[in-house]
Short mmCIF file of C-alpha atoms in Angstrom, two decimals:
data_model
loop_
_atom_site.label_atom_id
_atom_site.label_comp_id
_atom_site.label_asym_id
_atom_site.label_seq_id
_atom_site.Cartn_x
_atom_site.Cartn_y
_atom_site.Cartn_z
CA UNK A 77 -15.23 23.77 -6.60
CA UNK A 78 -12.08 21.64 -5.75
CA UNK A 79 -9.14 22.57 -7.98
CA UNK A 80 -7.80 18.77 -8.55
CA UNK A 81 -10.33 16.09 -8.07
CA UNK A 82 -10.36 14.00 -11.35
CA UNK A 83 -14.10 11.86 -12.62
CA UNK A 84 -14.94 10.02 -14.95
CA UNK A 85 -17.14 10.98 -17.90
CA UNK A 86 -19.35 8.20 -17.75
CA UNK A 87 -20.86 9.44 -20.92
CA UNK A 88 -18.06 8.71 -22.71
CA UNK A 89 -16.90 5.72 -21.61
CA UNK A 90 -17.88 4.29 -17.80
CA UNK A 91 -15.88 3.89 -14.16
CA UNK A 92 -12.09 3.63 -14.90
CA UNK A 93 -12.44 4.07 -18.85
CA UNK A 94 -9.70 5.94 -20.60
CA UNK A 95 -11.47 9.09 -21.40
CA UNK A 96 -11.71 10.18 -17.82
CA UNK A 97 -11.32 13.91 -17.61
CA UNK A 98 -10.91 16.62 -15.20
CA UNK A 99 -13.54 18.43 -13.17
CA UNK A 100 -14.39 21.99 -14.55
CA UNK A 101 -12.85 23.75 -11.89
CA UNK A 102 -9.55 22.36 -13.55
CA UNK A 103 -10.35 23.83 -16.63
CA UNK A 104 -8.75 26.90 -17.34
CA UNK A 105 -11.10 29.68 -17.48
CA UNK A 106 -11.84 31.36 -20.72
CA UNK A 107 -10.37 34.37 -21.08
CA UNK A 108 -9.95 37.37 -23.64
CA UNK A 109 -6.30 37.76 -22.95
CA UNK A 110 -3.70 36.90 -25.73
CA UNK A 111 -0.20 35.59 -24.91
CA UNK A 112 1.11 39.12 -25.80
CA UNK A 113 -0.82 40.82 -22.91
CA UNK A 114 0.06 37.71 -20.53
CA UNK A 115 3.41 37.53 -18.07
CA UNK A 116 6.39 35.73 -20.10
CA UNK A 117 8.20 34.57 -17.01
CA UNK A 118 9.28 31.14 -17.54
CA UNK A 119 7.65 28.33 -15.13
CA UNK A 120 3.81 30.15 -14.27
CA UNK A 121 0.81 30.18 -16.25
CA UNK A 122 -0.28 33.61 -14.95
CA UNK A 123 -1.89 36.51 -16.36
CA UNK A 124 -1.40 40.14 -14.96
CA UNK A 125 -3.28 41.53 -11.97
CA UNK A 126 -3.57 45.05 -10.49
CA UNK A 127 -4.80 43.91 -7.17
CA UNK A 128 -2.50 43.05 -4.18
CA UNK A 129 -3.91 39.59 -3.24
CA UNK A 130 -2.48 36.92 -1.49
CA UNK A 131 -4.02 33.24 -2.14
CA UNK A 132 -5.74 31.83 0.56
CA UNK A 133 -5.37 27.87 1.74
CA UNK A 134 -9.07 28.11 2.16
CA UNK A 135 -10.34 29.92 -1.10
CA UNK A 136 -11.50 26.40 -2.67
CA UNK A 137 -13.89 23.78 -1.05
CA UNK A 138 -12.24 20.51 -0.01
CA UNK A 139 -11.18 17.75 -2.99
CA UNK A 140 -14.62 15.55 -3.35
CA UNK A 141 -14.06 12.12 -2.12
CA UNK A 142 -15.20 9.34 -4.99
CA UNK A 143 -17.48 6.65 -4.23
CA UNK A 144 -19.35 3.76 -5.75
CA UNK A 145 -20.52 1.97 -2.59
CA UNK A 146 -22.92 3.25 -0.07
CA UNK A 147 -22.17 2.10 3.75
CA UNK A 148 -25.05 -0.51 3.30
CA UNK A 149 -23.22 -2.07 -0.12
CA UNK A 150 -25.70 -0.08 -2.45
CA UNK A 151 -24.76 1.57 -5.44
CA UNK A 152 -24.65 5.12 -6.10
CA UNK A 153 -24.79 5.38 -9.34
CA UNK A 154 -24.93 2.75 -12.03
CA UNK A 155 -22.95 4.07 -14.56
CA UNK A 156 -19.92 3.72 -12.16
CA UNK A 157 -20.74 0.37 -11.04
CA UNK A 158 -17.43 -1.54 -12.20
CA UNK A 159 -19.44 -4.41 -13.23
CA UNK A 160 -16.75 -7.32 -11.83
CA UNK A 161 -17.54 -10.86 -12.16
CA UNK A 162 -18.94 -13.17 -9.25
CA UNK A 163 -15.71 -14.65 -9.30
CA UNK A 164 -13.87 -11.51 -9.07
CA UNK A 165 -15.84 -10.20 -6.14
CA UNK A 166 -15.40 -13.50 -3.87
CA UNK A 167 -11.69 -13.17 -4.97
CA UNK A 168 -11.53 -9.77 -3.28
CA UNK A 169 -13.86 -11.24 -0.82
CA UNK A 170 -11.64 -13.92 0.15
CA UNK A 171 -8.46 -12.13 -0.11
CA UNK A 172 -9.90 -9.21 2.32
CA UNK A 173 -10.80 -11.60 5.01
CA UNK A 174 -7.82 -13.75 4.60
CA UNK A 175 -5.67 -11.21 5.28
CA UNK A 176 -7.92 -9.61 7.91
CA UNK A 177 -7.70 -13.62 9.95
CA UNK A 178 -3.67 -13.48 9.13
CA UNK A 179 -3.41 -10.39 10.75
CA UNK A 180 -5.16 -11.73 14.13
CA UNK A 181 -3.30 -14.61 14.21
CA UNK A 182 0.45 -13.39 13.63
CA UNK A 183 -0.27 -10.20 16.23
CA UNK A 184 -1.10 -12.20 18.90
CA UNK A 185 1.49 -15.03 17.65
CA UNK A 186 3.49 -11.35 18.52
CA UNK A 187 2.18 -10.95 21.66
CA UNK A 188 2.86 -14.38 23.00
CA UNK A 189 6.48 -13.99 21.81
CA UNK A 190 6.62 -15.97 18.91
CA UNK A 191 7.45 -13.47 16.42
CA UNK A 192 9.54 -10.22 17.47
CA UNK A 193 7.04 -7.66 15.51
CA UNK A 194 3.53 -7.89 13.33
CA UNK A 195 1.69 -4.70 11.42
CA UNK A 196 -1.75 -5.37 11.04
CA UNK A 197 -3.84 -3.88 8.22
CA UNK A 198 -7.26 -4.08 10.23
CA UNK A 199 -9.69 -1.34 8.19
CA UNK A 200 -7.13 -0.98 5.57
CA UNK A 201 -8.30 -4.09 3.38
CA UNK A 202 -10.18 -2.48 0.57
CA UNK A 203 -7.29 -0.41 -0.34
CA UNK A 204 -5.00 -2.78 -0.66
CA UNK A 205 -7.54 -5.28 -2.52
CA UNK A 206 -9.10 -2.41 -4.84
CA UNK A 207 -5.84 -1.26 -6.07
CA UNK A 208 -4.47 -4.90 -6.72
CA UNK A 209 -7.31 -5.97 -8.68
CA UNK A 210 -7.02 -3.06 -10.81
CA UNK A 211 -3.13 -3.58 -11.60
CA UNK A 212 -1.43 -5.96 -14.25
CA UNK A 213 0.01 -8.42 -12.32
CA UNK A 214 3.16 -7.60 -13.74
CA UNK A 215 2.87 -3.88 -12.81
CA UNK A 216 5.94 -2.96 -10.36
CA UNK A 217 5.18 -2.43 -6.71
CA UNK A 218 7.06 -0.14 -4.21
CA UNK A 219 5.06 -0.46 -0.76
CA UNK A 220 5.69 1.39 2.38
CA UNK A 221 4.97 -1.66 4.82
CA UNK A 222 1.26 -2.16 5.50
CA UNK A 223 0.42 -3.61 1.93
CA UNK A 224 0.32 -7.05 2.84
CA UNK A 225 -3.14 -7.77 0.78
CA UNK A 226 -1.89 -6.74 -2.67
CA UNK A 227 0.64 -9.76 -2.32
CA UNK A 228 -2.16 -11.70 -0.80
CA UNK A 229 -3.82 -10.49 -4.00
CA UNK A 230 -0.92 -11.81 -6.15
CA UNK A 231 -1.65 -15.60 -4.17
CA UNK A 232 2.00 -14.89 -2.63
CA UNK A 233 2.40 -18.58 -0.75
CA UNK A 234 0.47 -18.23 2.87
CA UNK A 235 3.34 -20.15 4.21
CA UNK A 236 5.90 -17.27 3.10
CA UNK A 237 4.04 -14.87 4.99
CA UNK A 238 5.04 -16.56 7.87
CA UNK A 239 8.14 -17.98 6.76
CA UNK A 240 9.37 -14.06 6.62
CA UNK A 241 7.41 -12.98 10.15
CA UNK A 242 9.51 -16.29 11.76
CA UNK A 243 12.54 -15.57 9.87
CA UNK A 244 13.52 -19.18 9.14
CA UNK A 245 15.32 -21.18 6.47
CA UNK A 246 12.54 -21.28 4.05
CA UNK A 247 12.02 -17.34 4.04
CA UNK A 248 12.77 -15.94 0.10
CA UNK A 249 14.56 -13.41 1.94
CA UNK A 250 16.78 -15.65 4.06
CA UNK A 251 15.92 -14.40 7.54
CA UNK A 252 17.45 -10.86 6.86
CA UNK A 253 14.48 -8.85 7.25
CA UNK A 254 12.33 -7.85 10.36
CA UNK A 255 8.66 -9.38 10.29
CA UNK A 256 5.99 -8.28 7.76
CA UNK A 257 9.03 -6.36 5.31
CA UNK A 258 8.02 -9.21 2.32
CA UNK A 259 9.57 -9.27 -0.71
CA UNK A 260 8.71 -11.27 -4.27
CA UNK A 261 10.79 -10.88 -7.75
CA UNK A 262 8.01 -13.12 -9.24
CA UNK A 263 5.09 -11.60 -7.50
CA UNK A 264 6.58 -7.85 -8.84
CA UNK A 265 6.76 -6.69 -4.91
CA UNK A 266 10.04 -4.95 -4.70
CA UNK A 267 10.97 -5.94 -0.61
CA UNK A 268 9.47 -3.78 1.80
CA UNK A 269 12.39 -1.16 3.90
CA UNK A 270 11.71 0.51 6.87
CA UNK A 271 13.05 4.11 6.32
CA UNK A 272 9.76 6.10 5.22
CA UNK A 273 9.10 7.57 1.75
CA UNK A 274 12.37 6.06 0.94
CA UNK A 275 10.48 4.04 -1.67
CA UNK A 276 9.12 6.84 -3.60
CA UNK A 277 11.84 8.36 -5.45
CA UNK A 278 13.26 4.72 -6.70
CA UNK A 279 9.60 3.87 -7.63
CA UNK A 280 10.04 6.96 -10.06
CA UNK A 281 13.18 5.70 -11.61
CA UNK A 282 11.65 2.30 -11.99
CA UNK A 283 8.91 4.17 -14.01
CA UNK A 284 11.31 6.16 -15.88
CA UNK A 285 13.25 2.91 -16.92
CA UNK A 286 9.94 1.31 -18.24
CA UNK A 287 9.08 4.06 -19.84
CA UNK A 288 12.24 3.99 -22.05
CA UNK A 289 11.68 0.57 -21.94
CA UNK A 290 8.43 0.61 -23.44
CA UNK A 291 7.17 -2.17 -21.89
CA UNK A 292 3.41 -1.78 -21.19
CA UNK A 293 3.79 -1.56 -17.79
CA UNK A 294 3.45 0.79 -15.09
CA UNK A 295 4.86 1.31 -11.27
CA UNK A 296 2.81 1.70 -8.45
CA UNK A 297 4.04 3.20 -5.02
CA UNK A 298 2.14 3.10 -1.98
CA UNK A 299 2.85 5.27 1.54
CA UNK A 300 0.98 7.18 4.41
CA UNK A 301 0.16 10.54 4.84
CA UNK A 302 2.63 10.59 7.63
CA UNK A 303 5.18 9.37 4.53
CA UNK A 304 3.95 12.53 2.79
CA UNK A 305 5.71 14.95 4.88
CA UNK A 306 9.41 12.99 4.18
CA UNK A 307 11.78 15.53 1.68
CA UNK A 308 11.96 12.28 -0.75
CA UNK A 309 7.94 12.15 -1.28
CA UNK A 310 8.16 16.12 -2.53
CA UNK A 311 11.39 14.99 -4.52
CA UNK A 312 9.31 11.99 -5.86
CA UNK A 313 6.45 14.25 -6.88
CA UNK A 314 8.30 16.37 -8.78
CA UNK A 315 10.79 14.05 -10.44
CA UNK A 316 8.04 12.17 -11.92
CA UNK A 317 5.91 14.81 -13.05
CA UNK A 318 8.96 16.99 -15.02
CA UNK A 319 9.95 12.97 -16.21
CA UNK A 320 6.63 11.87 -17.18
CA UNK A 321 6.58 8.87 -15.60
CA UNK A 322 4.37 6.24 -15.62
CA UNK A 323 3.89 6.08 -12.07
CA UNK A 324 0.65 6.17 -9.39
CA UNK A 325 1.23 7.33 -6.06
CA UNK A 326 -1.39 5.67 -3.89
CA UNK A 327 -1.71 7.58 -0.53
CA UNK A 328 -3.29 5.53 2.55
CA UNK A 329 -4.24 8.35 4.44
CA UNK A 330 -5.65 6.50 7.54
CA UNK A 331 -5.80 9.20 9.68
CA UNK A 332 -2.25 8.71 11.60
CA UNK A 333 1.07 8.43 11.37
CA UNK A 334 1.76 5.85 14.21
CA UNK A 335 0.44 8.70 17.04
CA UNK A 336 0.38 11.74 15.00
CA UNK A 337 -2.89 12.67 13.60
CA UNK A 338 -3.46 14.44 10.27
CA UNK A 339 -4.89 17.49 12.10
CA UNK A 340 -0.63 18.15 13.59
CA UNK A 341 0.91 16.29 10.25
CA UNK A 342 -0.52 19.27 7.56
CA UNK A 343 -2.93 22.20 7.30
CA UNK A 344 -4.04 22.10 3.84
CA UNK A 345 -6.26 19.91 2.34
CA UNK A 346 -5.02 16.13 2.90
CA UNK A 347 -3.04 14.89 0.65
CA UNK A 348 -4.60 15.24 -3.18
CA UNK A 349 -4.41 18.90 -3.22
CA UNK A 350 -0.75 18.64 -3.62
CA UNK A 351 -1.27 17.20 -7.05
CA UNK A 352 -1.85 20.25 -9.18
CA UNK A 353 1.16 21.94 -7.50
CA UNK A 354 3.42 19.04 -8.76
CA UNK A 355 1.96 19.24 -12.39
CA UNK A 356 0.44 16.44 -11.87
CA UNK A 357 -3.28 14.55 -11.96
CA UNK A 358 -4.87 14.23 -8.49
CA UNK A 359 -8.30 11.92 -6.87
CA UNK A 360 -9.67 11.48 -3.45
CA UNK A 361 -11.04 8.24 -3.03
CA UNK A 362 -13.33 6.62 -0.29
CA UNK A 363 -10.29 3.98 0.72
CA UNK A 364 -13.22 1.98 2.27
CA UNK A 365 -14.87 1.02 -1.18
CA UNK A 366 -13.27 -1.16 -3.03
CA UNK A 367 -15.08 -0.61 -5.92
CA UNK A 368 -14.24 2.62 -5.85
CA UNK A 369 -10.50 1.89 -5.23
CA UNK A 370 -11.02 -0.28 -8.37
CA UNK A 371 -12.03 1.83 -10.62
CA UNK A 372 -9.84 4.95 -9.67
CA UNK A 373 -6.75 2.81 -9.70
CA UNK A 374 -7.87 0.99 -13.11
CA UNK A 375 -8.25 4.97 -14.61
CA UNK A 376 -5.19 6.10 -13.46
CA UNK A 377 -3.11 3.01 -14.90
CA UNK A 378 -4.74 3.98 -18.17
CA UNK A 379 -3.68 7.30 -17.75
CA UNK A 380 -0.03 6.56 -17.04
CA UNK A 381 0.24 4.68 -19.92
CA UNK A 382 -1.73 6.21 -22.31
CA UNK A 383 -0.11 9.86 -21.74
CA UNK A 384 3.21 8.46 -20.02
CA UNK A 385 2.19 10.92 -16.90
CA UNK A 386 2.64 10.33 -13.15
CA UNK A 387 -1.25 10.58 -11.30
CA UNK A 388 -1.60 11.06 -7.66
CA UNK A 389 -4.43 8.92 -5.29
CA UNK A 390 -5.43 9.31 -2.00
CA UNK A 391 -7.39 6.89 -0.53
CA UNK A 392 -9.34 8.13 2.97
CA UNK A 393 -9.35 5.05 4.99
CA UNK A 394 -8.61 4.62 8.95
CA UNK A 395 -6.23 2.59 10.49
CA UNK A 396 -8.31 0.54 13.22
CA UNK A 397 -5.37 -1.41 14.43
CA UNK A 398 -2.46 -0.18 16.31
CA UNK A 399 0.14 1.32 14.50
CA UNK A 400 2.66 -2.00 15.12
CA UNK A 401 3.03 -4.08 18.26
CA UNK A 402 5.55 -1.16 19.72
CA UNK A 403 2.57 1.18 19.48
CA UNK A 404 -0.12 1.42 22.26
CA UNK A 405 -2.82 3.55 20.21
CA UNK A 406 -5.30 3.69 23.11
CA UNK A 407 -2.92 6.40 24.69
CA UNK A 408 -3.64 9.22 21.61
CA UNK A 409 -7.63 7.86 20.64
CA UNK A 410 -10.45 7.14 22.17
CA UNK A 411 -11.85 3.26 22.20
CA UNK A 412 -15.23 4.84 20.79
CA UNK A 413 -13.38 6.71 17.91
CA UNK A 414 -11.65 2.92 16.72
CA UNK A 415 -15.16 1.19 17.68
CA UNK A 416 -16.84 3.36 15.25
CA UNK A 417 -14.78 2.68 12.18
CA UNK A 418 -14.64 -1.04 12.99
CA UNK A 419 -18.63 -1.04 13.36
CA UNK A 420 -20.09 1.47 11.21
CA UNK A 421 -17.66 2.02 8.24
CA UNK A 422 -15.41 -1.32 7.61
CA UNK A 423 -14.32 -2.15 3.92
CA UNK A 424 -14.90 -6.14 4.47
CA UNK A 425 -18.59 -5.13 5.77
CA UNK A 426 -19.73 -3.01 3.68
CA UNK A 427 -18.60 -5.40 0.63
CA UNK A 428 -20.29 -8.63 2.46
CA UNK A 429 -23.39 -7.00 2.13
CA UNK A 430 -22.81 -6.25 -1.62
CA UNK A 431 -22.10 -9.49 -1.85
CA UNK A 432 -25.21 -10.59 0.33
CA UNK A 433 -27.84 -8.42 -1.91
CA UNK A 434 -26.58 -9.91 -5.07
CA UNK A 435 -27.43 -13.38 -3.29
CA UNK A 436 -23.59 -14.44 -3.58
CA UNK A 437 -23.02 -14.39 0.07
CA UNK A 438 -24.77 -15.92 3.38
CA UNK A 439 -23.90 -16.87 6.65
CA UNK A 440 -23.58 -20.56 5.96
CA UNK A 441 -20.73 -19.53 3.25
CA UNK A 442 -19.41 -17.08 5.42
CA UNK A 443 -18.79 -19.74 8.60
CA UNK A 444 -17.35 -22.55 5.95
CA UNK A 445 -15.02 -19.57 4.39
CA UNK A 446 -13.90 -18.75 8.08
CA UNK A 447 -13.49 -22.23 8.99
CA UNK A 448 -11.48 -23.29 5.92
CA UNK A 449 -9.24 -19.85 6.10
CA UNK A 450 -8.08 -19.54 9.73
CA UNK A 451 -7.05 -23.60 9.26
CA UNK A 452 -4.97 -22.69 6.25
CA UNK A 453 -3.17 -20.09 8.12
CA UNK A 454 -3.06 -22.11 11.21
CA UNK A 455 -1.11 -24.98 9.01
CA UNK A 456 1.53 -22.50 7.58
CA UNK A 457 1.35 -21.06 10.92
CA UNK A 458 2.25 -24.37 12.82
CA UNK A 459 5.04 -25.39 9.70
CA UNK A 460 6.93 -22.39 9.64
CA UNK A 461 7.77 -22.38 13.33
CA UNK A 462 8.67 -25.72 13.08
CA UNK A 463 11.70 -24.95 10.92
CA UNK A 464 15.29 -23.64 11.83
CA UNK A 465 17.05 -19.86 11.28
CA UNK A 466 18.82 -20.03 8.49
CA UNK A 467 23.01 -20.89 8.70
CA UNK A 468 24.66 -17.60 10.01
CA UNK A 469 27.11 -17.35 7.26
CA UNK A 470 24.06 -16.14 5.36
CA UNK A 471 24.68 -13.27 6.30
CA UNK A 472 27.39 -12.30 4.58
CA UNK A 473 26.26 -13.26 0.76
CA UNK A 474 24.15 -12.07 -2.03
CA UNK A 475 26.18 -8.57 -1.63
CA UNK A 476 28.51 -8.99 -4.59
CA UNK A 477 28.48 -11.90 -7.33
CA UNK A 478 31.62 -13.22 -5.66
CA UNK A 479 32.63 -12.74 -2.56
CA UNK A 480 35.68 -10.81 -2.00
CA UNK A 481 38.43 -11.12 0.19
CA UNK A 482 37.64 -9.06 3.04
CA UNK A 483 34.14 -10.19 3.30
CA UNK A 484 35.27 -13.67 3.57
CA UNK A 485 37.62 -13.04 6.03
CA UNK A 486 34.81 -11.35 8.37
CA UNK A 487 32.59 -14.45 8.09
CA UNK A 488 35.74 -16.82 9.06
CA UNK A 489 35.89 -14.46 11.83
CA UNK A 490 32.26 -15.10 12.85
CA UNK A 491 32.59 -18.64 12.54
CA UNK A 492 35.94 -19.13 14.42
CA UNK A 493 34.24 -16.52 17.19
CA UNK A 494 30.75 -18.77 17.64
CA UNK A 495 32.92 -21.99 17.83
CA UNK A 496 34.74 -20.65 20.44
CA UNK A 497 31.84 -19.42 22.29
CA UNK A 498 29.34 -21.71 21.41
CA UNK A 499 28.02 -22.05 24.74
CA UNK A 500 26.92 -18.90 24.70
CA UNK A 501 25.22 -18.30 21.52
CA UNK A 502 21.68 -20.33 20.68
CA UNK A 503 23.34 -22.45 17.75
CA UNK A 504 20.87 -25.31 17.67
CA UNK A 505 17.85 -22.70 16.73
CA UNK A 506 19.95 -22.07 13.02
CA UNK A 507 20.89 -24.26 10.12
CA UNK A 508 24.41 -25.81 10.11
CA UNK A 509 27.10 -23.28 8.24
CA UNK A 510 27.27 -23.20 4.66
CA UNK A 511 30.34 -22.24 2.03
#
């Protein structure tokens, strides 16, 4: 048996209900032994042993993978079915696809030089969707960079998806960011940063802070499994768990970190295993159901706020684009390896033909859905590039409350510099200066 998978008891109370326990083989075994015979060293659970035995990475089978979904959009097992509403489904339906036609139209927007960089999220939909729909839409968000569909989730405006790829006036975040690092205070989406893992460790003290708060809410963190070998993911893990935060830590492991596969980036079990070290709660979750994304996410909310306790996911997914436009993924995989994933396993597939055996879906709906979405991208598409960078001086507020003295002396500077030298700089592609 794995030692940290968690289930449901769907005796007790159904996919994602608050009673979910753990599997036996994370219940301690009984024993005879009282605390008097047992080791009193402070920080182990242990009990005495007269045989010299090392523990072996391989003494327990792999962590189970959860599932609702077969690859043909069946389900397994009724008691898990989620039960979501018609609406609900077309809603992570349409937001899947949506952000699956975004994706081909702002990479090769990329690739004809109209944007300086795109990260697509191709075969990564259903974890992004499944987790959303499962979260209060207040619930605090610290992603890594390729979350894109729990804003589109959150109806984030289609035309600031591309008002922050182009970088123009209109972009919430004033042109400051490189393409796809979004950003919402009223969408709960705390603004995407580069540097990996980075976001892990303040996504604990944002729990810790609600949980003194006592506000009902909960933080959610997302990264890669490449983001789980970065010192401030271990820190993370272990802050929250000896804090009891109410935080989930939602692993896309997809197989790569930009060229490195998982087989060079750890030798133990993925990512889950790592749980139980940390103190903490632990699942392995087909990334590629979103049902089953749904209702692990949905149980381990409950759990964080129920027991105030940090719970680790890892969702198994593959990444079927390229890592980002600066990445060339045909030099580390095979075209059969991607063509497999996108054929034979794809989150937006296998939930069409849910959708199509519950007679919700056909191909009529699914060519006026297709039509009507790639023309509302196309229109934010076409409006955003339309508009100007915003004024330079930009650049130099939102810092401090005031501006001080030196600050304001560097952005004279700037000004007095491009007025000299306007001839060389592209001034008619940004918004006139403002005080």
């Amino acid at each position: 048996m794995c030692m940290n998978s968690v289930i449901q008891d769907t005796k007790k109370s159904g996919p994602g209900g608050p009673d979910a326990v753990l599997t036996d083989a994370l219940k301690p075994p009984a024993s005879s032994v009282t605390d008097e015979d047992r080791p009193h060293f402070p920080g182990s659970r242990s009990s005495w042993t007269e045989k010299l035995e090392f523990v072996e990475p391989t003494l327990y089978d792999g962590v189970p993978v959860y599932r609702v979904l077969n690859r043909e959009g069946g389900i397994l097992d009724s008691t898990q079915d989620p039960n979501l509403s018609e609406e609900t489904v077309l809603k992570m339906y349409h937001s899947m696809t949506l952000l699956n036609t975004m994706d081909r139209v702002l990479y090769d927007s990329q690739r004809q030089g109209r944007i300086s960089f795109y990260m697509t999220n191709y075969g990564e939909e259903g974890t992004h969707i499944g987790s959303a729909a499962a979260l209060d839409l207040k619930d605090l968000v610290f992603g890594q960079y390729r979350e894109a569909g729990i804003l589109m989730w959150r109806e984030f405006p289609m035309e600031q998806f591309m008002n922050q790829c182009y970088g123009n006036s209109a972009d919430w975040g004033k042109g400051r960011q490189m393409p796809v690092h979004y950003g919402s205070t009223e969408h709960h989406f705390v603004t995407i940063s580069s540097p990996l893992a980075t976001q892990m460790p303040q996504a604990v003290g944002a729990a810790y802070a609600y949980k003194r708060a006592r506000n009902g809410q909960c933080v959610i963190t997302y990264f890669g499994d490449g983001a789980s070998s970065e010192g401030d993911a271990h820190a993370a893990f272990n802050f929250a768990a000896t804090l009891d935060c109410p935080v989930i830590f939602f692993c896309r492991n997809n197989g790569y970190a930009i060229s490195t596969p998982t087989s060079e980036q750890y030798r133990g079990d993925g990512i889950a295993c790592r749980g139980p070290g940390y103190g903490m709660r632990a699942i392995r979750v087909d990334g590629n159901d979103v049902f089953a994304v749904y209702n692990v996410t949905k149980a381990a909310r409950e759990m964080c706020l129920a027991e105030m306790r940090p719970v680790l996911i890892e969702a198994m997914t593959y990444r079927i684009g390229h890592h980002s436009t600066s990445d060339d993924s045909s030099a580390y995989r095979s075209v059969d390896e991607v063509r497999y994933w996108d054929k034979h396993d794809h989150p937006i597939g296998r939930l069409r033909k849910y959708m199509v055996k519950r007679g919700w879906w056909d191909d009529k709906k699914e060519q006026a859905w297709m039509k009507e979405s790639k023309q509302m991208i196309l229109t934010a598409f076409a409006q955003a590039e339309k508009l100007k960078k915003p004024p330079i001086t930009e650049s130099f507020k939102d810092v401090y409350a005031e501006m001080p003295p030196h600050i304001r002396r560097q952005m004279n500077e700037v000004k007095q510099h491009i007025a000299k030298y306007k001839d060389h700089y592209p001034i008619e592609n940004f918004e006139e200066w403002k005080e």
